[in-house]
Amino acid sequence: MFRKDFREYVSFAAVDCTYATRALYLPEGQWDYLRWLLSHGFDLDRFTRRCDRRRRAMNASKAVSINVPFDAFVLVATDRLHQLHYRCHRQRENLVHPVFPHQVTTAIDRTEAFFRRSGPHALRWCGWRA
């Protein structure tokens, strides 16, 4: 996986659903994966806007017992996207495979399901102390 060290958090600018620029803290390995996707045409701003839109709707509906932070939702969605992306392509040596829109949608759906199912314990997986 692309994670080098789960404790090395790095900040980059990301766009939320209101088109405001926010600092997004993710492990350095997750940023390596996202930078790799960007170099192959992935729209990171659209991905973070979709994640934030889904996160806000989930928090507003009181479907989970905690308010999920923007960083945590994007972290889990990126991890799910990474799993889906490489599950489709077992022979991945020296090949660049596109990330299809249905993979992004599935990753965000699975992220929401993860937070709904896990409750307050989900943030421990992301490295947050509740």
XYZ file of C-alpha atoms in Angstrom:
130
model
C 0.000 0.000 0.000
C 1.059 3.583 -0.425
C 1.239 4.394 3.281
C 4.814 4.898 4.446
C 4.135 5.764 8.046
C 0.616 6.215 9.340
C 1.762 8.863 11.841
C 3.329 11.224 9.287
C 0.474 13.597 8.543
C 0.962 16.169 5.809
C -1.263 19.144 5.022
C -2.352 20.139 1.529
C -5.039 22.468 0.236
C -8.337 20.835 -0.697
C -11.709 22.154 -1.800
C -14.821 21.362 0.230
C -18.414 21.294 -1.021
C -18.792 25.068 -0.612
C -15.746 25.587 -2.866
C -13.751 26.916 0.078
C -10.111 25.932 0.321
C -9.307 23.999 3.473
C -6.217 22.354 4.876
C -6.574 18.596 4.542
C -4.354 16.490 6.812
C -3.657 12.989 5.551
C -0.803 10.531 6.011
C 2.023 11.107 3.582
C 1.406 7.753 1.905
C -2.183 8.694 1.100
C -0.931 11.898 -0.523
C 1.536 9.853 -2.569
C -1.380 7.847 -3.946
C -3.478 10.969 -4.605
C -0.555 12.708 -6.326
C -0.093 9.621 -8.487
C -3.801 9.741 -9.410
C -3.514 13.462 -10.175
C -0.631 12.822 -12.528
C -2.945 10.508 -14.474
C -5.896 12.889 -14.750
C -7.831 12.326 -11.513
C -9.909 15.345 -10.402
C -9.010 15.679 -6.718
C -11.147 18.781 -6.145
C -14.240 16.996 -7.421
C -13.448 13.972 -5.232
C -13.024 16.064 -2.054
C -16.203 18.062 -2.834
C -18.187 14.826 -3.223
C -16.710 13.452 0.014
C -17.576 16.630 1.903
C -21.101 16.753 0.481
C -21.748 13.165 1.607
C -20.121 13.764 5.006
C -22.251 16.857 5.685
C -25.444 15.038 4.715
C -24.524 12.127 6.965
C -23.725 14.420 9.913
C -26.917 16.460 9.370
C -29.120 13.365 9.340
C -27.721 12.308 12.737
C -27.099 8.874 11.233
C -23.896 8.567 13.233
C -23.308 9.396 16.879
C -20.307 11.611 16.093
C -19.540 14.428 13.705
C -17.128 12.916 11.217
C -14.260 15.311 10.395
C -13.547 16.205 6.777
C -10.037 14.735 7.014
C -11.288 11.419 8.400
C -13.911 10.981 5.697
C -11.430 11.737 2.891
C -8.854 9.426 4.494
C -11.226 6.464 4.568
C -12.613 7.242 1.098
C -9.083 7.387 -0.335
C -8.247 4.065 1.273
C -11.437 2.483 -0.132
C -10.688 3.947 -3.567
C -7.182 2.499 -3.437
C -8.578 -0.948 -2.598
C -11.173 -0.818 -5.380
C -8.722 0.540 -7.927
C -6.202 -2.229 -7.441
C -8.679 -5.037 -6.904
C -9.776 -4.548 -10.515
C -6.247 -4.795 -11.844
C -4.295 -7.766 -10.507
C -1.538 -7.505 -13.144
C -0.473 -3.930 -12.453
C 3.235 -3.874 -13.272
C 4.135 -0.852 -15.413
C 0.481 -0.177 -16.270
C -1.569 2.926 -15.627
C -5.242 2.176 -15.106
C -7.862 4.905 -14.979
C -10.060 5.389 -11.958
C -13.567 4.952 -13.267
C -16.428 7.119 -11.942
C -18.273 4.090 -10.549
C -15.200 3.280 -8.434
C -15.275 6.759 -6.891
C -18.998 6.474 -6.161
C -18.558 3.002 -4.654
C -15.650 4.210 -2.503
C -17.722 7.093 -1.106
C -20.702 4.784 -0.515
C -18.505 2.312 1.359
C -16.994 5.118 3.413
C -20.417 6.311 4.524
C -21.423 2.745 5.373
C -18.216 2.331 7.376
C -18.935 5.399 9.511
C -22.606 4.495 9.971
C -21.710 0.957 11.032
C -18.705 1.761 13.237
C -20.004 4.706 15.234
C -17.492 6.494 17.471
C -14.900 3.731 17.085
C -14.403 4.604 13.406
C -12.245 7.616 14.264
C -9.725 5.407 16.064
C -9.044 3.652 12.759
C -8.313 7.057 11.221
C -5.876 7.986 13.958
C -8.143 10.436 15.807
C -8.562 10.111 19.529
C -12.226 10.399 20.472
